[in-house]
Coordinates of C-alpha atoms (C1' of nucleotides) in Angstrom, one line a residue:
Chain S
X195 CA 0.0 0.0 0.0
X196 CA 2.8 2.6 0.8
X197 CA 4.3 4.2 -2.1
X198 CA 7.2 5.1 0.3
X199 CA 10.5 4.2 -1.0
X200 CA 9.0 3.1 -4.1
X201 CA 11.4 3.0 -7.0
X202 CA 14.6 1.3 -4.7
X203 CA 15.9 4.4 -4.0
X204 CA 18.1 4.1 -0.6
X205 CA 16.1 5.4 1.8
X206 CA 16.0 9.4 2.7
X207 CA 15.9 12.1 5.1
X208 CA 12.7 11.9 6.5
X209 CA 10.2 14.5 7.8
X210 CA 8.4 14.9 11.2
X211 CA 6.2 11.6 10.7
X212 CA 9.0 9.4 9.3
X213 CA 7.3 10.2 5.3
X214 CA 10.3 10.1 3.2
X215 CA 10.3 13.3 2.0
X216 CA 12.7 12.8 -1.8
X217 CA 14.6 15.7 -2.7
X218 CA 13.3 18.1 -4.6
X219 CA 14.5 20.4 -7.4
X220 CA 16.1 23.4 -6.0
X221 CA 13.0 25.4 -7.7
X222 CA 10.1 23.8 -6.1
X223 CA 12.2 23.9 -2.9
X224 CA 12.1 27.3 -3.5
X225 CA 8.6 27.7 -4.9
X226 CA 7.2 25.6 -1.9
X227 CA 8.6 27.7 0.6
X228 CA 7.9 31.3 -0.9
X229 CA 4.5 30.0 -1.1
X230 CA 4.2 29.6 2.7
X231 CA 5.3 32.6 4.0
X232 CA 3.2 34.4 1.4
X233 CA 0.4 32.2 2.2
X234 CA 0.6 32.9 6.1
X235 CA 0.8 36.8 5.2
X236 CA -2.1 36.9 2.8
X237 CA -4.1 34.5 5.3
X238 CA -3.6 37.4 7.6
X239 CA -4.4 40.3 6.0
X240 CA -7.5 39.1 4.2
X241 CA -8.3 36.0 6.1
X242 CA -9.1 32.5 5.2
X243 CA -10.9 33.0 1.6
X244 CA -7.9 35.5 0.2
X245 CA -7.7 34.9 -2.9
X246 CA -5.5 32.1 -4.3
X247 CA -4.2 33.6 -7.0
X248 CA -3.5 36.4 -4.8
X249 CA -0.8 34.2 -3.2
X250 CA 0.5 32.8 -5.9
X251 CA 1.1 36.3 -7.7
X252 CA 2.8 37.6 -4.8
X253 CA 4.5 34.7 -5.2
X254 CA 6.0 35.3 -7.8
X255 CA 4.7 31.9 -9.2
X256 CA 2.3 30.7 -11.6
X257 CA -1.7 29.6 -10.4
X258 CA -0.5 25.8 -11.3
X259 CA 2.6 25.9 -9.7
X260 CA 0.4 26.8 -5.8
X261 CA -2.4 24.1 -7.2
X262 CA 0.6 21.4 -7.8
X263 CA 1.9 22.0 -4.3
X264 CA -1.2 22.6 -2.3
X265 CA -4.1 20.9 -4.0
X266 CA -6.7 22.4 -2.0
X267 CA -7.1 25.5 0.1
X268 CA -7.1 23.1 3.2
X269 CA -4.1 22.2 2.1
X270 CA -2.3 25.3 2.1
X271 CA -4.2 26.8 5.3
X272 CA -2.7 23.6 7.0
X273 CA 1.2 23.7 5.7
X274 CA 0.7 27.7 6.4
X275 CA -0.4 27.6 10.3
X276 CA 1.2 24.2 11.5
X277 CA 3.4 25.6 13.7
X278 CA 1.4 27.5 15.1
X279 CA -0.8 24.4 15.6
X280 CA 1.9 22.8 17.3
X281 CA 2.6 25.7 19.4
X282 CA -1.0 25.4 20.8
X283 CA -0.9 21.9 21.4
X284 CA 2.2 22.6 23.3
X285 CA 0.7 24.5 25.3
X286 CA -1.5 22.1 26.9
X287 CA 1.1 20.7 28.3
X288 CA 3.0 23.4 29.5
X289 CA -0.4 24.3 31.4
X290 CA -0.9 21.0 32.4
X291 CA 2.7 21.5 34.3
X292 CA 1.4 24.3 35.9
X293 CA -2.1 23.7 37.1
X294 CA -4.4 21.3 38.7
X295 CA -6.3 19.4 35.5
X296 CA -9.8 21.2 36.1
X297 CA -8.0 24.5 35.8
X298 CA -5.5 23.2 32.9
X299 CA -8.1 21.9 30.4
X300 CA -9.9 26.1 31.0
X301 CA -7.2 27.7 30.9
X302 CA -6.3 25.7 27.6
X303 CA -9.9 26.2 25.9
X304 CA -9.2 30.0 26.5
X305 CA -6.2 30.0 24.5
X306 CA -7.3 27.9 21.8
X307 CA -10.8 30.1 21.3
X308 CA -8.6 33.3 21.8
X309 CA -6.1 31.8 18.7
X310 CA -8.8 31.1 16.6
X311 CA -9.6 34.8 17.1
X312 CA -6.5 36.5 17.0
X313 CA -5.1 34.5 13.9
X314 CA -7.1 35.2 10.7
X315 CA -7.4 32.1 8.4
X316 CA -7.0 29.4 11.6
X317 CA -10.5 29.1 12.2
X318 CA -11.0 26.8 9.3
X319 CA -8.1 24.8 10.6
X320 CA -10.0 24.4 13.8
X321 CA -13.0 23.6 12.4
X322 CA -11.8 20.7 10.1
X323 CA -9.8 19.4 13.6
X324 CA -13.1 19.6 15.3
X325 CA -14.9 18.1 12.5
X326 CA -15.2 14.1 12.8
X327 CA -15.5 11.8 9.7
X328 CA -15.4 14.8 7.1
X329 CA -12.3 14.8 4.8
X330 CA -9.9 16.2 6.9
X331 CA -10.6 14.5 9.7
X332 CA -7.2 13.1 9.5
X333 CA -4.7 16.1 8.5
X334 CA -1.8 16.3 10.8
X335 CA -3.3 19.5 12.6
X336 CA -6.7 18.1 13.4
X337 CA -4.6 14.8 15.0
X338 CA -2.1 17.2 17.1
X339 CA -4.9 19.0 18.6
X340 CA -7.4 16.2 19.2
X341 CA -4.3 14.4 21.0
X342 CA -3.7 17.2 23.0
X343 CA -7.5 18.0 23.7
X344 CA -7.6 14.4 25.2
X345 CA -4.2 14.1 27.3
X346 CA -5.9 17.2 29.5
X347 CA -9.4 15.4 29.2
X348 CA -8.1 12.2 30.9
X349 CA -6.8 14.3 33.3
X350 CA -9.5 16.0 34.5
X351 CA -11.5 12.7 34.1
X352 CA -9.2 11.1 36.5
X353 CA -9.5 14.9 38.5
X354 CA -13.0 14.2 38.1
X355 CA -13.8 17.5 36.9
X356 CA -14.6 17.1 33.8
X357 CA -18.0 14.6 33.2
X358 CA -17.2 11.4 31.8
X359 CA -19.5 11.8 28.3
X360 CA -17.5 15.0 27.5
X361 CA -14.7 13.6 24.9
X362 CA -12.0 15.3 23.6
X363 CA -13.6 15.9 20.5
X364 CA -16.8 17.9 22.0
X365 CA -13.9 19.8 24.1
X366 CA -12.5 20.6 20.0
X367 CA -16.0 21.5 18.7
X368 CA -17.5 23.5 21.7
X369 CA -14.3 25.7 21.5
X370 CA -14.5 26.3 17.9
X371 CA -18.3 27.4 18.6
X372 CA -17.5 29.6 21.5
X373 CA -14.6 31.5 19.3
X374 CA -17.4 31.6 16.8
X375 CA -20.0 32.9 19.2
X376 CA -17.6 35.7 20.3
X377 CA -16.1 36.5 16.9
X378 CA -20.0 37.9 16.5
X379 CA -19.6 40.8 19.0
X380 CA -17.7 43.9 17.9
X381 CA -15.0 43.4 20.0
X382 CA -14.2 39.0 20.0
X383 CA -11.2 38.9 22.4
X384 CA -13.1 40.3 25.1
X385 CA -16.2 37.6 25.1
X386 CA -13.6 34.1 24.3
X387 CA -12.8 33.7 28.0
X388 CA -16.1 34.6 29.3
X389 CA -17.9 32.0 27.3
X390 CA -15.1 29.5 28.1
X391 CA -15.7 30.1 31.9
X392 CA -19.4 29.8 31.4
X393 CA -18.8 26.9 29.2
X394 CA -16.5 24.8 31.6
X395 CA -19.2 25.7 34.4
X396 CA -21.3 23.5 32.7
X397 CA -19.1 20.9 32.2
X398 CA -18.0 19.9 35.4
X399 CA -19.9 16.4 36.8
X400 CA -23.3 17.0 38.4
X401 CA -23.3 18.4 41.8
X402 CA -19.5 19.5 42.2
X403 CA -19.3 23.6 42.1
X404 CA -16.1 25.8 41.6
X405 CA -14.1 26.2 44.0
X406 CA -14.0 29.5 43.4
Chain P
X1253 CA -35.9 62.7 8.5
X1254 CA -38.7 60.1 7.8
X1255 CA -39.2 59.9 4.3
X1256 CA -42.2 58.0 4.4
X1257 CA -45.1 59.6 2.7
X1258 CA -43.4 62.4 1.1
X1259 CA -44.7 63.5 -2.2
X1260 CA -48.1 64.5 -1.0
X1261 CA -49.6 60.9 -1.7
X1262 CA -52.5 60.5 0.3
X1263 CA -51.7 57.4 3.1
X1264 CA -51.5 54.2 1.9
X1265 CA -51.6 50.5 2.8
X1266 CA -48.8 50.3 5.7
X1267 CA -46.9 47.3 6.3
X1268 CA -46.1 45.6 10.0
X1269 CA -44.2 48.4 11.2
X1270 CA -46.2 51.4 10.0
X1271 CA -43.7 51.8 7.4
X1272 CA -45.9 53.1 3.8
X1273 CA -46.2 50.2 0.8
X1274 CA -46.9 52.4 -2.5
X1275 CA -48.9 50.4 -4.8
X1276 CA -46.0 48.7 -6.8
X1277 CA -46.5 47.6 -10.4
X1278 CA -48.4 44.2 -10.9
X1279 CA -45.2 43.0 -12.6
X1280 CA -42.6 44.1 -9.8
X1281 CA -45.3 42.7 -7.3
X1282 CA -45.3 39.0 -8.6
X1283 CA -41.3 39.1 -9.4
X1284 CA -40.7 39.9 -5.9
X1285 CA -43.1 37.1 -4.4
X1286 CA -41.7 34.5 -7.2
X1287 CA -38.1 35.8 -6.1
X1288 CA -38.5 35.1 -2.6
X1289 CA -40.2 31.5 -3.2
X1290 CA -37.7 30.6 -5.7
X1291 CA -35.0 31.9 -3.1
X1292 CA -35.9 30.2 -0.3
X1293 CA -36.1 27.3 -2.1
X1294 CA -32.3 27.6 -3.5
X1295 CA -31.1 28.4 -0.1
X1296 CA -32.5 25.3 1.3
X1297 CA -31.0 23.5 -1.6
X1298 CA -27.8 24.7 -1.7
X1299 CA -27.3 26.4 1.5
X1300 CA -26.7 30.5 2.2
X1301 CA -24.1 31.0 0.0
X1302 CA -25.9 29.9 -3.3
X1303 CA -25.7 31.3 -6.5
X1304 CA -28.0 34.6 -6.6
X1305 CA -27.7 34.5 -10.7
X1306 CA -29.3 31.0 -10.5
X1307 CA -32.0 32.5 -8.3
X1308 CA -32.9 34.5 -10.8
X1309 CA -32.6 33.0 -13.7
X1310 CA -34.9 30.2 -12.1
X1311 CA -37.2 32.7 -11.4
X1312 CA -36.9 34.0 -14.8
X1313 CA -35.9 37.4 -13.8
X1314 CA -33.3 39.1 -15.2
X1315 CA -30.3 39.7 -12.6
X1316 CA -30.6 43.3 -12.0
X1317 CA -34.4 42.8 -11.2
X1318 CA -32.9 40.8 -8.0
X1319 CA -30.5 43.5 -7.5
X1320 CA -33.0 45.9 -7.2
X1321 CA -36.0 43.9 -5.1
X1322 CA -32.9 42.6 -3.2
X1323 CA -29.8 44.8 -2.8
X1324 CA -28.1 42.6 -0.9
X1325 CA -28.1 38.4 0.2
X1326 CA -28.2 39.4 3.6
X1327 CA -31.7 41.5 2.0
X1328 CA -32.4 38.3 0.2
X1329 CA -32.2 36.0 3.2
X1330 CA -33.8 37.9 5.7
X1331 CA -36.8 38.2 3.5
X1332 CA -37.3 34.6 2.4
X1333 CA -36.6 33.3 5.6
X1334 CA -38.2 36.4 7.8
X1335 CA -41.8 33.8 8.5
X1336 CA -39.2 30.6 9.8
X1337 CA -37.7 33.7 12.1
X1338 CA -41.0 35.1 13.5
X1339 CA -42.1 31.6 14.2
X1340 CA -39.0 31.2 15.8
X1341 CA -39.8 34.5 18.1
X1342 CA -43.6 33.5 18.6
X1343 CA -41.8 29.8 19.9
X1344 CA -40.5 31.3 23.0
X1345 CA -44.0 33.2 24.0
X1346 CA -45.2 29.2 23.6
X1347 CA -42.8 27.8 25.6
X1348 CA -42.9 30.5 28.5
X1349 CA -46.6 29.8 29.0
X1350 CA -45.7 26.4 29.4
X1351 CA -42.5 26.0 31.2
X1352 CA -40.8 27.7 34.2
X1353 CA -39.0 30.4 32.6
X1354 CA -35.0 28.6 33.5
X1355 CA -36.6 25.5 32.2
X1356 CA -38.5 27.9 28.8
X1357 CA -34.6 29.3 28.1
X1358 CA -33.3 26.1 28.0
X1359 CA -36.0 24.9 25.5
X1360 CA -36.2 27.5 23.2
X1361 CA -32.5 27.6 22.9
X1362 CA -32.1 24.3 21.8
X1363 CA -35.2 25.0 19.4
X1364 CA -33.0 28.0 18.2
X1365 CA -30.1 25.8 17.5
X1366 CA -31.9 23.2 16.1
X1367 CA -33.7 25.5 13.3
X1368 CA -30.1 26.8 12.8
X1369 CA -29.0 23.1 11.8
X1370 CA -32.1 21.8 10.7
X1371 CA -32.9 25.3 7.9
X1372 CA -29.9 25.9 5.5
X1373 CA -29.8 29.7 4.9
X1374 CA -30.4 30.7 8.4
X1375 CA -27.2 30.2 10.0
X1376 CA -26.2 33.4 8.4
X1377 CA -29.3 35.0 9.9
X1378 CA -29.2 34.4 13.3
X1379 CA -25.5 35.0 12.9
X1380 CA -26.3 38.5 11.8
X1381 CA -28.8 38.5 14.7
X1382 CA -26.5 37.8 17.3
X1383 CA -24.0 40.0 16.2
X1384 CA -23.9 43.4 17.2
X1385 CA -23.2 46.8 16.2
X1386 CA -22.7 45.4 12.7
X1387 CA -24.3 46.3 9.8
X1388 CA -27.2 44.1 10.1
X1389 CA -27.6 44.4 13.9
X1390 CA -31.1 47.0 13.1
X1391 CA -32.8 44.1 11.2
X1392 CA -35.8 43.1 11.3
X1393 CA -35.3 39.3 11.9
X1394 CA -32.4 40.7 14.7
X1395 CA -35.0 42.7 17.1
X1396 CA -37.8 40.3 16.8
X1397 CA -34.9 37.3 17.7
X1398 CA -33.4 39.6 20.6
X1399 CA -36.7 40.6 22.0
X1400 CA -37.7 37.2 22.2
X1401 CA -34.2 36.1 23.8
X1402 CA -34.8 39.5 26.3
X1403 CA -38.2 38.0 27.1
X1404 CA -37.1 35.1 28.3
X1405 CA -34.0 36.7 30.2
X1406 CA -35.4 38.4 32.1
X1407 CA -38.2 35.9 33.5
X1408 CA -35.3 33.9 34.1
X1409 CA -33.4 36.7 35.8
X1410 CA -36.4 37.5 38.1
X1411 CA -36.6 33.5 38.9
X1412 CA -33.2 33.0 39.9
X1413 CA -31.6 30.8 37.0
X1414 CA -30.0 33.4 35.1
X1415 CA -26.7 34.8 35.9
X1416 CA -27.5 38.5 36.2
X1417 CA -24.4 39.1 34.0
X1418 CA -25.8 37.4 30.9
X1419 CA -28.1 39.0 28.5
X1420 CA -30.0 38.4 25.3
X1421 CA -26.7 39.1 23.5
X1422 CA -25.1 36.6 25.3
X1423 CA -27.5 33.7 24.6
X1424 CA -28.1 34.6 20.9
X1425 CA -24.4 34.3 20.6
X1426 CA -24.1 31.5 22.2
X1427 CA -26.9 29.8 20.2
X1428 CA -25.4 30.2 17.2
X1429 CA -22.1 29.3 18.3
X1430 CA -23.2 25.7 20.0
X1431 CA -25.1 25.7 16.4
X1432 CA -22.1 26.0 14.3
X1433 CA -20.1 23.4 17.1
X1434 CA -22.7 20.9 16.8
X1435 CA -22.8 21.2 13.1
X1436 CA -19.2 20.3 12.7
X1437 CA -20.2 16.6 13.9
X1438 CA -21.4 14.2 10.9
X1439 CA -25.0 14.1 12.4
X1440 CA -25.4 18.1 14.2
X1441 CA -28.6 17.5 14.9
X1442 CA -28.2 14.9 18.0
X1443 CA -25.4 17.0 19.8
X1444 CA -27.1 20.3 19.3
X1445 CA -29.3 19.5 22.5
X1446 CA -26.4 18.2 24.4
X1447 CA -24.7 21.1 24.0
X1448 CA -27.0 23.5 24.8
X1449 CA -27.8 21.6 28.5
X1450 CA -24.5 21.8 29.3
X1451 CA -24.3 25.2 28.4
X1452 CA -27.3 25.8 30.2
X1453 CA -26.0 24.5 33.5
X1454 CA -23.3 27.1 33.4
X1455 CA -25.0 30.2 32.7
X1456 CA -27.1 29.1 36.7
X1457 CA -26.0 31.4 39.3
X1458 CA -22.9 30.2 40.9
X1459 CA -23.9 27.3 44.0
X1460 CA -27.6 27.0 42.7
X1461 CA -27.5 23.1 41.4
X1462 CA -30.1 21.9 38.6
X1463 CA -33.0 20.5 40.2
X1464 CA -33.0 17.0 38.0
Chain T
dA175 C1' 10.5 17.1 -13.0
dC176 C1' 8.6 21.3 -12.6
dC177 C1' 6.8 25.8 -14.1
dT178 C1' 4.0 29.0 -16.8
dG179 C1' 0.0 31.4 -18.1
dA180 C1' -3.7 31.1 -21.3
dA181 C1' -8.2 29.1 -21.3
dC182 C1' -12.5 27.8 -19.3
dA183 C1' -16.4 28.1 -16.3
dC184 C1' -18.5 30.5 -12.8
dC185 C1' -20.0 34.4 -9.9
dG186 C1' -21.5 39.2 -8.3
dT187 C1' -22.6 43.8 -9.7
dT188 C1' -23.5 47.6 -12.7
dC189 C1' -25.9 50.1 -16.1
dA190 C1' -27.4 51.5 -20.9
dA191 C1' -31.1 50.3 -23.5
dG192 C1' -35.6 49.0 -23.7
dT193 C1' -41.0 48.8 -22.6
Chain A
dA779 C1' -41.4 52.7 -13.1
dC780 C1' -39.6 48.6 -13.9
dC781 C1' -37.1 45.0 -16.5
dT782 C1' -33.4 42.9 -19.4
dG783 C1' -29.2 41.1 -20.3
dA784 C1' -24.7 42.4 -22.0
dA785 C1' -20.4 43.9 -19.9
dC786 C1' -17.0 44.1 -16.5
dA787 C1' -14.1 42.4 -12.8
dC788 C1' -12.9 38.7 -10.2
dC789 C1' -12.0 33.9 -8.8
dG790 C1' -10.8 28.8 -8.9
dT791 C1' -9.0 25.1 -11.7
dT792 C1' -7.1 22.7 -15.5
dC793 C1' -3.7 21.7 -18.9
dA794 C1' -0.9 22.2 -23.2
dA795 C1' 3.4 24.1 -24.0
dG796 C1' 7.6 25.1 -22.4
dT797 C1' 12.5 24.5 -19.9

DNA sequence: ACCTGAACACCGTTCAAGT
DNA sequence: ACCTGAACACCGTTCAAGT
C-alpha cells in the first residue's frame, strides 16, 4: 500500500512523521517555501478566503505551480499555520505542568478560542480538527490538537472535573463554537474567556461547584 | 428625517411596522413574491451561499431585477426566511406559558439551534442577529430574535436561574455558536441539544445546582 | 520534473437600453 | 417605473506548452 520508497531508492531524510520526504529540485524547494510565507501573510491580511491567486502572484509563481503543491485551500491553510498548531498543542502541556487538571483543560480552551480569534485564516483549521469523519478529519493538525485535547481530558476525568460523556472531541468543537460565538460581538477577544468560563461551568460532573 | 409619505400621496396601505407600501407595479409585485419563493427554495437547496444569478434565472428574472427587489443576500435571506424567524420568536411566548421560565430558556435555545441546523440559509441570519453593532444588527429578523431572547432573560433573571451578567446578546451568541459546534459533527442535529444543556447548566448562578 | 500562463467556467454587480 | 441582459471584474481550476 505505501508508495514510500517506491522506485529502490536508498532510503532518505525523513520528515516529522517518518514520510520520506525525496529531494526536490532546487526550484520547487524554493517555490514551496515562498509559497508559505506568502500564504501565512495573505491569510492574515484578508483572512481564510484570500484569494489564491493572490498568493501565488505575490509569489511570484504561476496559479499551477500553488495548485501542484497545495491541491486544496485546506491544504495550504494547514502547511501555512502548522506551527502555530503545534505551538497550541504545546501549550497544553506546559499548562498542564502548571495547574491542577480542572484548571488546565480552562485555561487551555481560553487559548485555543482566543487563537482562533487572533489569527485570521485558523478558524478553518480548527473547524476541520473539530470536524469528525469529514475529509480532513485526519490532516496532521486536526490529530495534534485532538491528541492534546484528550491528554488534558483524561486528566480531568481522572480529577473528576470534567464529566465522563464529555470527549476530547466535544472539548475541540465547543471551543470552535465559542470562538465563533464571540467573533459575533464587535470586539471578540473580550467575550472568548467569558464564554469558556461559562462553558466549563457546565461541564463539570453534576453536583460539584467551583471552588471559586 | 422620515421619508415616508413624502410627495403628498395621500396614506397608503402600511406594512407591519407602520412603514408606507406604495402600490407597486403588478409585474414588480409577482417578481418579488416569485423571487422570494424561488430563493428560499435555493437556499435550502444549496445552502446560504448559493448562486444569486441562479435564483434569478430560475425565477426568470433578469439579474438586475434581484438587484434591485434585493440589494443585498443578507436583504435576500432575511426576506425569504423572515416567517421561519418570527415563528422562531412567537416559539418562545409558547414555551414560557408552558414552562418555568429557566426550564423555557433552555428549550427555546435548543429549538433555536436546532432551526439553525435543521434550515440551510439561516445560520447566516441568526449570525447576523447575534451580532452586534454590525451592519445588520437593526434588522428586522435581529430585534424580533433579541426581543424574544430579552423575554425570556429576564423571566429567568427575576426567577433566579439566570446569571444577572448574561443578556440576550449573550445567549443569541451563544446559540449560534453551540449551532455552528454541533454542526461540525457528521450528524449536528443529535449534539445540538447536548450542547445547549451543558451550556445551560453554566449560565445558573454560581452554587444554585439543577433540580433533576 | 517542474513551471508558466492562457483558457474555461462561474459568480457578483452595474448600467445602458428597452417597454 | 420597472425590467433585461450584456459587460466588467474577479476567482478557482485545468492543462498544453515550455524549460
Amino acid at each position: 500500500m505505501s508508495q514510500v520508497g517506491a522506485g529502490g531508492r536508498p532510503a532518505g531524510p525523513t520528515g516529522p512523521e517518518g514520510a520520506a520526504v525525496r529531494p526536490r529540485r532546487a526550484d520547487a524547494r524554493r517555490n514551496h517555501q515562498r509559497l508559505l510565507e506568502v500564504a501565512a501573510a495573505v491569510f492574515a491580511e484578508r483572512g481564510e478566503g484570500a484569494s489564491l491567486d493572490e498568493i501565488a502572484k505575490r509569489a511570484g509563481v504561476g496559479s499551477g505551480t500553488l495548485y501542484r503543491h497545495f491541491p486544496t485551500r485546506q491544504a495550504l491553510l494547514e502547511a501555512a499555520y502548522v506551527d502555530r498548531i503545534e505551538a497550541l498543542a504545546a501549550r497544553a502541556d506546559e499548562i498542564a505542568g502548571r495547574l491542577p487538571p480542572g484548571e488546565a483543560l480552562t485555561e487551555w480552551m481560553r487559548e485555543l478560542g482566543l487563537g482562533t480569534i487572533r489569527i485570521r485564516g485558523l478558524r478553518a483549521l480548527l473547524g476541520a480538527a473539530a470536524a469528525q469523519g469529514g475529509s480532513f478529519a485526519d490532516t496532521v493538525c486536526g490529530s495534534t490538537l485532538r491528541d492534546a485535547a484528550r491528554r488534558l481530558a483524561e486528566a480531568a476525568w481522572r480529577e473528576g472535573t470534567l464529566r465522563p460523556d464529555v470527549d476530547a472531541q466535544d472539548l475541540l468543537r465547543l471551543a470552535h463554537g465559542l470562538a465563533t460565538a464571540s467573533g459575533l460581538a464587535e470586539d471578540g477577544e473580550q467575550y472568548v474567556g467569558r464564554y469558556v468560563d461559562l462553558l466549563m461551568e457546565g461541564l463539570r460532573p453534576r453536583g460539584r461547584a467551583a471552588r471559586g
